[in-house]
mmCIF file of C-alpha atoms in Angstrom:
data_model
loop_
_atom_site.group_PDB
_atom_site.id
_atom_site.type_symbol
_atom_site.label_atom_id
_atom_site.label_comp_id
_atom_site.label_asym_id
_atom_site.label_seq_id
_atom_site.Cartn_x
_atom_site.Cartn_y
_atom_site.Cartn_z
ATOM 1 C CA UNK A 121 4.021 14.155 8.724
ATOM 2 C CA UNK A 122 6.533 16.329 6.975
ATOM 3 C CA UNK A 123 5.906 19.156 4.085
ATOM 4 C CA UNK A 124 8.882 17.143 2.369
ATOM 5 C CA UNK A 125 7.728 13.772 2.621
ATOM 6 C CA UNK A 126 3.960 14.926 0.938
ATOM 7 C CA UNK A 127 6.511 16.205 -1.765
ATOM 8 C CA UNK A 128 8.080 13.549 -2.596
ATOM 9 C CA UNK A 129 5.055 11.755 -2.208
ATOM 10 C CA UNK A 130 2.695 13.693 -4.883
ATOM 11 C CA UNK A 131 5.851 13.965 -7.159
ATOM 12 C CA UNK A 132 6.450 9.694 -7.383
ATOM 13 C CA UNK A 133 2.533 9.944 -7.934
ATOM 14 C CA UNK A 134 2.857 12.989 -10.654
ATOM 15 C CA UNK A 135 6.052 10.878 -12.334
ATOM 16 C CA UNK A 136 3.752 7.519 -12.406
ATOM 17 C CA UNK A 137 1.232 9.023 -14.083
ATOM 18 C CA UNK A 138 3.392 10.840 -16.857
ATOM 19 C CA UNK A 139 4.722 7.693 -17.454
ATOM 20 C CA UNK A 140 1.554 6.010 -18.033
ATOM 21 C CA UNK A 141 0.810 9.046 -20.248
ATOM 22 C CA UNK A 142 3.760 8.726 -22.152
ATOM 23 C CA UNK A 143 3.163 5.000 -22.944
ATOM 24 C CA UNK A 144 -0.454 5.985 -24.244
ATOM 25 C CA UNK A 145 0.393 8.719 -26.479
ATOM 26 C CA UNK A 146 3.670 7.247 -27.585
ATOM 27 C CA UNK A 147 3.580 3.288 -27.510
ATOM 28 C CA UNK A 148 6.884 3.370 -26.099
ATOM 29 C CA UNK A 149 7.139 0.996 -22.951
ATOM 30 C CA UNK A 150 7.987 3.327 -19.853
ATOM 31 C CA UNK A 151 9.900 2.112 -16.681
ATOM 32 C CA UNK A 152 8.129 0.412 -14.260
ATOM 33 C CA UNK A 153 6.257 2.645 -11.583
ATOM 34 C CA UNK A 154 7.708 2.233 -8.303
ATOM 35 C CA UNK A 155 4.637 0.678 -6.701
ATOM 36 C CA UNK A 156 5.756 1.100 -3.192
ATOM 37 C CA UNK A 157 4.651 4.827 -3.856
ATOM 38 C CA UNK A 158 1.673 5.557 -4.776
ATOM 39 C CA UNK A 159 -1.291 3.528 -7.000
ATOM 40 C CA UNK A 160 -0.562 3.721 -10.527
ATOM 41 C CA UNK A 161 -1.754 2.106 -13.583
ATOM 42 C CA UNK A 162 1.114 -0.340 -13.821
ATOM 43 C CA UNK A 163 0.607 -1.370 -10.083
ATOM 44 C CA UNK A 164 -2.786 -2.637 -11.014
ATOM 45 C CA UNK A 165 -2.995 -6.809 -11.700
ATOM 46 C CA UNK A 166 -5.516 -8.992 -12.337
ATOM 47 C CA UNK A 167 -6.452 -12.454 -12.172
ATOM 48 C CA UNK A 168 -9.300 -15.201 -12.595
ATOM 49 C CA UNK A 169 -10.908 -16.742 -9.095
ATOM 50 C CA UNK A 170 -11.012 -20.450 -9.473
ATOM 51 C CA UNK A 171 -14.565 -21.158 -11.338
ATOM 52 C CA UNK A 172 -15.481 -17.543 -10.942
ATOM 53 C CA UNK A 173 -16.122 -16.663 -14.928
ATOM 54 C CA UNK A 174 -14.410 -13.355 -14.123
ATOM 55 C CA UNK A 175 -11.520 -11.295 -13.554
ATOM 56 C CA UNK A 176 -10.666 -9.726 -10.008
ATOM 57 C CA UNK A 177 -8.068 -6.653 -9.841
ATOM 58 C CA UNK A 178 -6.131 -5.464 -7.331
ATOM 59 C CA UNK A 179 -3.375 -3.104 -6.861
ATOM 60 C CA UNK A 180 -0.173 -4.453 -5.305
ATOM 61 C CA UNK A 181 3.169 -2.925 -3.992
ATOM 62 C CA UNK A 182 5.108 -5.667 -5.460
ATOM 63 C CA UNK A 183 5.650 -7.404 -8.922
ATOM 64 C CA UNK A 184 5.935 -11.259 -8.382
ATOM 65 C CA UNK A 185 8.888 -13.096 -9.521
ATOM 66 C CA UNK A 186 8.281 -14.825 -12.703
ATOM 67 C CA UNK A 187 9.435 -18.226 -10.598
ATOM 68 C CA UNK A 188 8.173 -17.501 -6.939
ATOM 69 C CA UNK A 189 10.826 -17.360 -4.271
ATOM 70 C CA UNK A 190 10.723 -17.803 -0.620
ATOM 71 C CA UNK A 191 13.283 -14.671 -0.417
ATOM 72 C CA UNK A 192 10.308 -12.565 -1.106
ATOM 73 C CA UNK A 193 7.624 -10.134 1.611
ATOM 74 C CA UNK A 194 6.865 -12.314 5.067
ATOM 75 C CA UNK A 195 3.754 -10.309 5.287
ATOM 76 C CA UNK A 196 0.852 -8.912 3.449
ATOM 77 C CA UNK A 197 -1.373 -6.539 3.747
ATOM 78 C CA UNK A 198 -5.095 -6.234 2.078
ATOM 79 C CA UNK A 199 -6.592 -3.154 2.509
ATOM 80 C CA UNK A 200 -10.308 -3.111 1.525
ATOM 81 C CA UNK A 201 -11.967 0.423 0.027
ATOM 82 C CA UNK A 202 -15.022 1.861 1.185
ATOM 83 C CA UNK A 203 -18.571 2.438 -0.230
ATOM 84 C CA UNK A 204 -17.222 4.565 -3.171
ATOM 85 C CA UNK A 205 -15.029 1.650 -4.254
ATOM 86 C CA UNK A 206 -11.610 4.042 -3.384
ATOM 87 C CA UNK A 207 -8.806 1.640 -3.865
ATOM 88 C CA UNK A 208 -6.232 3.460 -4.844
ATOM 89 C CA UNK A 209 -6.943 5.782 -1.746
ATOM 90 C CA UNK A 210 -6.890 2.709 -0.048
ATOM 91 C CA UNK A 211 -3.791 1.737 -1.439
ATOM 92 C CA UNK A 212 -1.687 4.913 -0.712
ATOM 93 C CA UNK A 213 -3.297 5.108 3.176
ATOM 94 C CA UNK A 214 -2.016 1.418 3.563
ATOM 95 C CA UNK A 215 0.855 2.074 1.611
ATOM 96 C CA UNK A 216 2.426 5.318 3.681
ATOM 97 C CA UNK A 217 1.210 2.664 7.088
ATOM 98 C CA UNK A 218 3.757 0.555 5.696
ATOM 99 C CA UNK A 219 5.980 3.037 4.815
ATOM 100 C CA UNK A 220 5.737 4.812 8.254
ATOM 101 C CA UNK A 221 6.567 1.672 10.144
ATOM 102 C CA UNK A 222 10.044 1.159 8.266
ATOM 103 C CA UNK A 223 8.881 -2.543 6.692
ATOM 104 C CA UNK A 224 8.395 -1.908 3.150
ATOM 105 C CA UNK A 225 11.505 -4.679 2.450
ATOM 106 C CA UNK A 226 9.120 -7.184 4.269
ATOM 107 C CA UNK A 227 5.369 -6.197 3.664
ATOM 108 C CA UNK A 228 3.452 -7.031 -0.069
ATOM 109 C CA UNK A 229 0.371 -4.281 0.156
ATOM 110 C CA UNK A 230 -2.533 -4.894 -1.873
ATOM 111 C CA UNK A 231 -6.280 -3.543 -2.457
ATOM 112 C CA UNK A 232 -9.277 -5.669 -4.148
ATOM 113 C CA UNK A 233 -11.734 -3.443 -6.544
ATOM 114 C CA UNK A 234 -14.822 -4.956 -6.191
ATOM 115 C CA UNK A 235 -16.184 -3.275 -9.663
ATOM 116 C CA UNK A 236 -19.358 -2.362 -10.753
ATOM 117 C CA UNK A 237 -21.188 -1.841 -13.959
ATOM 118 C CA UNK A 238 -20.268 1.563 -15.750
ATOM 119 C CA UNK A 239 -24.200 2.580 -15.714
ATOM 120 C CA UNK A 240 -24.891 1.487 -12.391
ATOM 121 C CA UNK A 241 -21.745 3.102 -10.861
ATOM 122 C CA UNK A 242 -22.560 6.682 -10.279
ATOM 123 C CA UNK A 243 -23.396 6.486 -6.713
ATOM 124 C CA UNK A 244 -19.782 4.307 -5.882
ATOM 125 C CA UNK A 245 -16.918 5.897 -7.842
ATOM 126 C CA UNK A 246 -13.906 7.556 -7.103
ATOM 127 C CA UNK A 247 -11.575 9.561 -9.994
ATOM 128 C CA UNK A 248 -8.447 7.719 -10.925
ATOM 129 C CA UNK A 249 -10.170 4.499 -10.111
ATOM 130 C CA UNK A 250 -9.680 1.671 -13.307
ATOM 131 C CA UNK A 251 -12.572 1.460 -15.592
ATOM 132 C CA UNK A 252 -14.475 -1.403 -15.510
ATOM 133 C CA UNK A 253 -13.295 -3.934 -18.446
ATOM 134 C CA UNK A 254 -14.752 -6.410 -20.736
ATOM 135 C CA UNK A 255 -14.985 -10.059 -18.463
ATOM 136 C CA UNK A 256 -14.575 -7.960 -15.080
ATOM 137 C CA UNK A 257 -16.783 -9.645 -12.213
ATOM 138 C CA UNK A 258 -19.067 -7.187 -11.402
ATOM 139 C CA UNK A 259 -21.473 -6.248 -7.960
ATOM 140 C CA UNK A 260 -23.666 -3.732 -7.624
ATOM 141 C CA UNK A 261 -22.734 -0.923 -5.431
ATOM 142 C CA UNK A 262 -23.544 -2.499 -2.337
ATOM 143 C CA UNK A 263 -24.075 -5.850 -2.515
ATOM 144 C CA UNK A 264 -20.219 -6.655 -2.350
ATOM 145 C CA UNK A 265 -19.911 -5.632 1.217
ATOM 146 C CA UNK A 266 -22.143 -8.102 2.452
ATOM 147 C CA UNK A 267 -21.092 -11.267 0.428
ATOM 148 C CA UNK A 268 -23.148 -11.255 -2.892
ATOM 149 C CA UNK A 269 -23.141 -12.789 -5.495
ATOM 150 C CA UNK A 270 -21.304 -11.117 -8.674
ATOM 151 C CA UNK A 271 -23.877 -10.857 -11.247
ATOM 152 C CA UNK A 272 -21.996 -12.084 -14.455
ATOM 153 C CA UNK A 273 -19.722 -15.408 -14.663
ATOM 154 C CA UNK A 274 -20.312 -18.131 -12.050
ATOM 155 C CA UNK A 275 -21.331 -15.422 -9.779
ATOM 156 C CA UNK A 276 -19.316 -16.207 -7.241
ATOM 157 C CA UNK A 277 -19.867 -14.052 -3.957
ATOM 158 C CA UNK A 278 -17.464 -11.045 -2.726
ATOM 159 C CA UNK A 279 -16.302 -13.490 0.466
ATOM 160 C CA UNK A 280 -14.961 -16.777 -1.881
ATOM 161 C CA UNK A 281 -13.397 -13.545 -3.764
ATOM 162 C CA UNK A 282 -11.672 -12.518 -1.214
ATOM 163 C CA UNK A 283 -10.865 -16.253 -0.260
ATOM 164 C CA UNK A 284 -9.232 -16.460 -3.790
ATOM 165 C CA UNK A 285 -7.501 -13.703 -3.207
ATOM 166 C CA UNK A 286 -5.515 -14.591 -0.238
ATOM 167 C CA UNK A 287 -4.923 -18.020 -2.154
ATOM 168 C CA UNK A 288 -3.540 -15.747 -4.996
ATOM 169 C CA UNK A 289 -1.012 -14.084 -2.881
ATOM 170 C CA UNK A 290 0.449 -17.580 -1.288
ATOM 171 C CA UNK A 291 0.698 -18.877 -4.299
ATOM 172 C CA UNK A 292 2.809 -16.107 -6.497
ATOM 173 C CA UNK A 293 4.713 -14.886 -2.855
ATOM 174 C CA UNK A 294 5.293 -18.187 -1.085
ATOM 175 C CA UNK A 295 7.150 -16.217 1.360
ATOM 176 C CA UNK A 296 4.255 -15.166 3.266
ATOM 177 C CA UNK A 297 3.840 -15.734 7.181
ATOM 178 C CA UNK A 298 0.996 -13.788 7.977
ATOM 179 C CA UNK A 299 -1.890 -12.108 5.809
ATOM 180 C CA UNK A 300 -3.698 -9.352 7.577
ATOM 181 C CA UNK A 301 -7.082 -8.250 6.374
ATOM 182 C CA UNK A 302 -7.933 -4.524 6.531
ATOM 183 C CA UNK A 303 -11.501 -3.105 5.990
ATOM 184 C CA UNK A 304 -12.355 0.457 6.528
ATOM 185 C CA UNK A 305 -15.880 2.036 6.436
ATOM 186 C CA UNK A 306 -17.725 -0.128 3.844
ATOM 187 C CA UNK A 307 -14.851 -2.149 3.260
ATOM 188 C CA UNK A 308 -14.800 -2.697 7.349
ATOM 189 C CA UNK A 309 -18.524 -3.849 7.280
ATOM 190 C CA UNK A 310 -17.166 -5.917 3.886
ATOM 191 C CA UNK A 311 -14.370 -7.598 6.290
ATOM 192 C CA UNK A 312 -16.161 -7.969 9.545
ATOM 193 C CA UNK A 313 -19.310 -10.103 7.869
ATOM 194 C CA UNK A 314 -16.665 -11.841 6.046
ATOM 195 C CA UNK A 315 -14.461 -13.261 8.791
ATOM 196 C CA UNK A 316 -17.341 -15.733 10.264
ATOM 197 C CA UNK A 317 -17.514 -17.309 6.622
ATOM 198 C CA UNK A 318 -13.428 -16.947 5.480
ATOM 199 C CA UNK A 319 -12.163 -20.155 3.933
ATOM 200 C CA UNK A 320 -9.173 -21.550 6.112
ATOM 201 C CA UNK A 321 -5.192 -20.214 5.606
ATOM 202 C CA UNK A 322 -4.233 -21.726 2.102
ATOM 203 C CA UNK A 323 -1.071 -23.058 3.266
ATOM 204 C CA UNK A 324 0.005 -24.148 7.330
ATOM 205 C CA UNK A 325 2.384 -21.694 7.661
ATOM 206 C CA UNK A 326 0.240 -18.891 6.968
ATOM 207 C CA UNK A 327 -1.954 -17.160 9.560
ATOM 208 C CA UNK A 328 -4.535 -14.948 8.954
ATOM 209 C CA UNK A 329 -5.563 -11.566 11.173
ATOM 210 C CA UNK A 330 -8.171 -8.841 10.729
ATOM 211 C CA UNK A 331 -8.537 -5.391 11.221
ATOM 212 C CA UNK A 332 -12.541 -3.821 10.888
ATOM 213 C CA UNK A 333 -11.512 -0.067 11.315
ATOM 214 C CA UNK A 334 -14.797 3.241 11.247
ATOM 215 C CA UNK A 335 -17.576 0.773 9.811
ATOM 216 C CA UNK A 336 -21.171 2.253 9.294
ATOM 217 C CA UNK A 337 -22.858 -1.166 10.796
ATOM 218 C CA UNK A 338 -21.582 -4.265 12.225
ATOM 219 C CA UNK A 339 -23.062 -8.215 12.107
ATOM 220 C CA UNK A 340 -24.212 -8.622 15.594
ATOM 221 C CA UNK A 341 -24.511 -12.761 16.161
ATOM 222 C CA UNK A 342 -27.252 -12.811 18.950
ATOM 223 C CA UNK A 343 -30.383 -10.563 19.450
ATOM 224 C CA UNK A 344 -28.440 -8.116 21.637
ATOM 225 C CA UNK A 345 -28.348 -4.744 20.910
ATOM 226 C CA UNK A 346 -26.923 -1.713 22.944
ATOM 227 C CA UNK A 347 -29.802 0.787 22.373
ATOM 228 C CA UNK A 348 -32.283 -2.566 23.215
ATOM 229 C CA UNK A 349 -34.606 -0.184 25.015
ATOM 230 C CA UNK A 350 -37.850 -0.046 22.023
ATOM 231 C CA UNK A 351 -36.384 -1.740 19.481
ATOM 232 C CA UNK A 352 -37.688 -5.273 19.211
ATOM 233 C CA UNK A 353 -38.567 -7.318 15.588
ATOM 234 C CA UNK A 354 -41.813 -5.900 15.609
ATOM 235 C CA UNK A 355 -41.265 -2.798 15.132
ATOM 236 C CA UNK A 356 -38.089 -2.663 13.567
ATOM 237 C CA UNK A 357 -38.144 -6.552 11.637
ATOM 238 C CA UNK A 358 -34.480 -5.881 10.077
ATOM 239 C CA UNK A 359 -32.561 -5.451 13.356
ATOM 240 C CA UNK A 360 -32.148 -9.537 13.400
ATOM 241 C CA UNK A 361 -31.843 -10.113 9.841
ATOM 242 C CA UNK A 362 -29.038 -10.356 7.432
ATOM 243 C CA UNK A 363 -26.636 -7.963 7.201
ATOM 244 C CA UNK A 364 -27.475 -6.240 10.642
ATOM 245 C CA UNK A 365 -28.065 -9.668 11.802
ATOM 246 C CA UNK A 366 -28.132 -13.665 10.996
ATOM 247 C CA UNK A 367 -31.180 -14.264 10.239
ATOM 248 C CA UNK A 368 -31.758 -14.796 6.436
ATOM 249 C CA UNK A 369 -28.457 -15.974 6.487
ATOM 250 C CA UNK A 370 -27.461 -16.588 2.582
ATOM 251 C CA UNK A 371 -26.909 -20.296 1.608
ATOM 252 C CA UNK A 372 -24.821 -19.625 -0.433
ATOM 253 C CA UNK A 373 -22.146 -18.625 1.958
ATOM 254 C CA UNK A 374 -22.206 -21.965 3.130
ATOM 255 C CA UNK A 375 -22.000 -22.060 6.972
ATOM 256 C CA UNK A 376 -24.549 -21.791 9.507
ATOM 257 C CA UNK A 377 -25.361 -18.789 11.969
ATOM 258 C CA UNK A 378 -23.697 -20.341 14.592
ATOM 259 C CA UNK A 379 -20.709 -22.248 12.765
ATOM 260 C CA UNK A 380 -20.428 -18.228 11.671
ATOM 261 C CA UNK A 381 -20.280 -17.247 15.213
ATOM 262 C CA UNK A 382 -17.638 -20.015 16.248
ATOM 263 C CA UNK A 383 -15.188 -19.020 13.561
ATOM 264 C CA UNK A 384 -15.171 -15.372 14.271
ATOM 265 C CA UNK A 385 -14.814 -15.563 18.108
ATOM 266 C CA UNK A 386 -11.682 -17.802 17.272
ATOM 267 C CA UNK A 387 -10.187 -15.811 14.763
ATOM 268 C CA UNK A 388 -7.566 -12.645 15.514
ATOM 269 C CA UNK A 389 -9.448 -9.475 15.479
ATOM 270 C CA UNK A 390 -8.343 -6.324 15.988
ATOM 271 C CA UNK A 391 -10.561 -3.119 15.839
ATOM 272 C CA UNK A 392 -9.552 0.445 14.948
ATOM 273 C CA UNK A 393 -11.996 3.524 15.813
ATOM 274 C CA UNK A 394 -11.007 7.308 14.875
ATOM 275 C CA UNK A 395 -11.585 9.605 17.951
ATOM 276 C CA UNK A 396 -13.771 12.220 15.995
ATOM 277 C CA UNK A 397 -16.237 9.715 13.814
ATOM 278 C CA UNK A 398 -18.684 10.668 16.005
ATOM 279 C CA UNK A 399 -22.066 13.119 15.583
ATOM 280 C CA UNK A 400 -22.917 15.393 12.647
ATOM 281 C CA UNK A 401 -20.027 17.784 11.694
ATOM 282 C CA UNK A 402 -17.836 18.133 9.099
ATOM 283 C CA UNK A 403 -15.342 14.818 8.305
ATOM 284 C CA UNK A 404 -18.077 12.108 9.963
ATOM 285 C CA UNK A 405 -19.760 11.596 6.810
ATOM 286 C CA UNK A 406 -22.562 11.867 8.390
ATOM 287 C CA UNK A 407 -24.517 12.088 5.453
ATOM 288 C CA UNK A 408 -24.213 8.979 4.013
ATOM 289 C CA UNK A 409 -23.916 6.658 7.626
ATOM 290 C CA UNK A 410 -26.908 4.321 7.786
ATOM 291 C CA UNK A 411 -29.837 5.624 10.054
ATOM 292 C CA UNK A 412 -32.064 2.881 9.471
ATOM 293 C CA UNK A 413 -33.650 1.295 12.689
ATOM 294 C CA UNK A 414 -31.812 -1.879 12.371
ATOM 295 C CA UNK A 415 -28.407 0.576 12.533
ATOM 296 C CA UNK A 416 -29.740 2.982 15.299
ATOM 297 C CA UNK A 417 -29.897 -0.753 17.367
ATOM 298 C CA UNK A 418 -26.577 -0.620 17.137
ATOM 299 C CA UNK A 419 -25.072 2.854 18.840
ATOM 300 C CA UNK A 420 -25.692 6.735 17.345
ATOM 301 C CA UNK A 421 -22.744 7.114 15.350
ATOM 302 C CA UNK A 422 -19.673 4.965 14.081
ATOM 303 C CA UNK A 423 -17.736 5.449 16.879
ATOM 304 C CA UNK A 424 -20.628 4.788 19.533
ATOM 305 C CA UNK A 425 -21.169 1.681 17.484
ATOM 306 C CA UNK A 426 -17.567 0.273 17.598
ATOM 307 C CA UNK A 427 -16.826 0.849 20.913
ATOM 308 C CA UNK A 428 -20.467 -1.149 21.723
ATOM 309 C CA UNK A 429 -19.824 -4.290 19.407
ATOM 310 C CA UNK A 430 -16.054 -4.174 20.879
ATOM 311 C CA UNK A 431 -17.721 -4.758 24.411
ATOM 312 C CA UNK A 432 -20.035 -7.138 23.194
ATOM 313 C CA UNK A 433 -17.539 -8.994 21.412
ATOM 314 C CA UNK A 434 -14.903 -9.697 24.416
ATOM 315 C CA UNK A 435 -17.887 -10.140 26.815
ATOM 316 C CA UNK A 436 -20.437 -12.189 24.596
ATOM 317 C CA UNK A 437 -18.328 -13.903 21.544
ATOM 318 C CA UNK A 438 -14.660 -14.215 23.019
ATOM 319 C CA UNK A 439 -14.306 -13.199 26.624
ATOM 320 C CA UNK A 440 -11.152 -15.840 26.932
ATOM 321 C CA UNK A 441 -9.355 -13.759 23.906
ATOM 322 C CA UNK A 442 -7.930 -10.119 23.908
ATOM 323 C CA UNK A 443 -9.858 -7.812 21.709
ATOM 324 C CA UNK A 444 -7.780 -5.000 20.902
ATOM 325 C CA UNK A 445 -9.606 -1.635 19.974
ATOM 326 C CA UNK A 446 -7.837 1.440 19.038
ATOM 327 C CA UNK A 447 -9.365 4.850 19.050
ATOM 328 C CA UNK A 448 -7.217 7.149 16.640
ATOM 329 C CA UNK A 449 -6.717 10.613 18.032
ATOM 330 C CA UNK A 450 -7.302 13.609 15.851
ATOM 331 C CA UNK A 451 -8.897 11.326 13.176
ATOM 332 C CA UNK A 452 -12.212 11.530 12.048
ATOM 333 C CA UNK A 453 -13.857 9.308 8.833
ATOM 334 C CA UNK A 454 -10.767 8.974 6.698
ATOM 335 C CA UNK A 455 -9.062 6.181 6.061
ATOM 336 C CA UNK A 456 -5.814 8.678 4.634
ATOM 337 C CA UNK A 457 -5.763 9.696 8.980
ATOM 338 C CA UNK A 458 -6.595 6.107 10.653
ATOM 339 C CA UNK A 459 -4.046 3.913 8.417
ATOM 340 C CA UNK A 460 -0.990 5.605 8.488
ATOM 341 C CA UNK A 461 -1.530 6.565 12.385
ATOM 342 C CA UNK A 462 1.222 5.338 14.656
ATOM 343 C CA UNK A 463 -1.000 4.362 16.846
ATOM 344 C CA UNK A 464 -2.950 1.877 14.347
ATOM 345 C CA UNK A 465 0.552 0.360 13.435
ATOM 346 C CA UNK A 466 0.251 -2.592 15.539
ATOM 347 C CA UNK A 467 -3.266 -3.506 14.487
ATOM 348 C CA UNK A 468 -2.330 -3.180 10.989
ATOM 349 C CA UNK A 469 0.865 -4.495 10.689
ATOM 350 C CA UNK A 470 1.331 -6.665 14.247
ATOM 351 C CA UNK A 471 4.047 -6.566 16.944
ATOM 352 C CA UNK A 472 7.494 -5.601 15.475
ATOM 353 C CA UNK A 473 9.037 -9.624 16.094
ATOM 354 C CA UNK A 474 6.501 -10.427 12.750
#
């Protein structure tokens, strides 16, 4: 990546956010950001889930029409943030992905924020993140990535969230073909539990994909495990159980272990692995990866672990499909190095015919 292109890149960001400045110490209304740059205030929209007693957010690269056109994007898409709730991060990595492959004309990019209660936050923030707001649905730090409930409204759960979301999308850009659903780190583990339980396309002529890129641990369907040897539910009695596992599978996400199983072995998966998320040193996070005995089932590190549960998913879930995984060279735990890669264009973003 060029020394020129960063410029330009930090200066659309510094000119956003001296617009936003100017609009709160003046009143004056400032020109729209240009949203296919970088996250900025303006870029950030919100809307009520169906029965949900709340507000969701998201940042988004486009502004819909106010009467929605089919001229508009043929593709979106949602890029999920990780443990410390880093949209806008998020936003830009998916963002300069987009950017990089040359179909910004034709792709809508947005990222969720799952938000969380101001004093109950400190653990799963990231600076220039929105502040929560009054009638926000709100999870706890971690109970979004594995389908909770919200705790305020109707408390819907983080999956029919991002169900309504997807619905939100086809209905203000009735353009779209094909929705692709990105998760990395937390927001991978967020997106791979979720894709057993998705709702169906909203319309026919939409079709759905996923991407689980770096996460910590991964929903394993069976008892198998790739580091079997001594673990059994004796001694370790998480390894089968929700969200390692399906047992304690909550009702409320309303399908059964192995209708859960079914529906992800049929959907269109695609995995994404950086080269260097592996052992202790510096850019692994090493710190904060789960080294519970229900996770150490599941491989050493991240890497270990999504290479293993790409095996067991083409040889055990879907051995008639092709289960793509990409290993990112050079990258390590960062979503701002796996996105954008060329070589995680095509699991992001599909073949170039879409």
């Amino acid at each position: 990546m060029s020394r020129t292109f960063f410029s330009s890149f930090q200066r659309a960001h510094a000119i956003a956010a001296a617009l936003c400045l100017a609009v709160l110490a003046t009143g004056a209304v400032a020109a729209p950001a240009d949203c296919t740059a970088l996250a900025a205030p303006e870029c950030y929209r919100a809307f009520e889930p169906p029965q949900s007693g709340g507000t969701l957010h998201y940042y988004a690269s486009l502004a819909p029409d106010a009467a929605p056109s089919t001229a508009g994007p043929t593709q979106a898409l949602i890029a999920m943030h990780g443990h410390p709730r880093d949209a806008n991060k998020t936003f830009n990595a998916a963002l300069l992905a987009v950017r990089n492959a040359g179909t910004l004309d034709r792709t809508l990019v947005v990222a969720p924020l799952f938000q969380v209660a101001a004093d109950k936050a400190g653990k799963c923030s990231t600076a220039g993140v929105p502040a929560v707001q009054d009638g926000d649905l709100l999870w706890t730090c971690g109970s979004w990535l594995e389908g909770g409930r919200a705790s305020n409204g109707g408390g819907i759960s983080s999956f029919a969230a991002m169900d309504a979301v997807v619905a939100e999308l086809v209905r203000r850009w009735p353009s779209l073909r094909t929705i692709t659903i990105a998760g990395f780190s937390a927001g991978a583990q967020m997106v791979q539990h979720y894709i057993g339980f998705a709702a169906d396309a909203p319309a026919a002529s939409v079709s759905l994909r996923y991407v689980v890129s770096d996460p910590g641990t991964w929903l394993y369907f069976d008892a198998f495990r790739p580091q079997q040897a001594g673990v059994d539910s004796g001694a370790c009695p998480t390894v089968n159980r929700w969200k390692y596992g399906t047992e304690g599978l909550p009702a409320h996400l309303g399908r059964s272990a192995a209708e859960a199983r079914q529906r992800y072995a049929a959907a269109d998966i695609h995995y994404l692995q950086g080269e260097l998320d592996t052992g202790e040193g510096k850019g692994t996070a090493y710190r904060v990866l789960d080294k519970s005995c229900a996770a150490a089932a599941q491989g050493p590190y991240r890497l270990e672990r999504g290479l293993a549960y790409a095996q067991y998913d083409r040889t055990m879930l879907a051995p008639d499909k092709r289960r793509e995984v990409t290993v990112v060279p050079g990258c390590a735990h960062d979503v701002a190095c796996v996105f954008p890669s060329e070589v995680a264009r095509a699991a992001l973003l599909g073949s170039p015919r879409q």
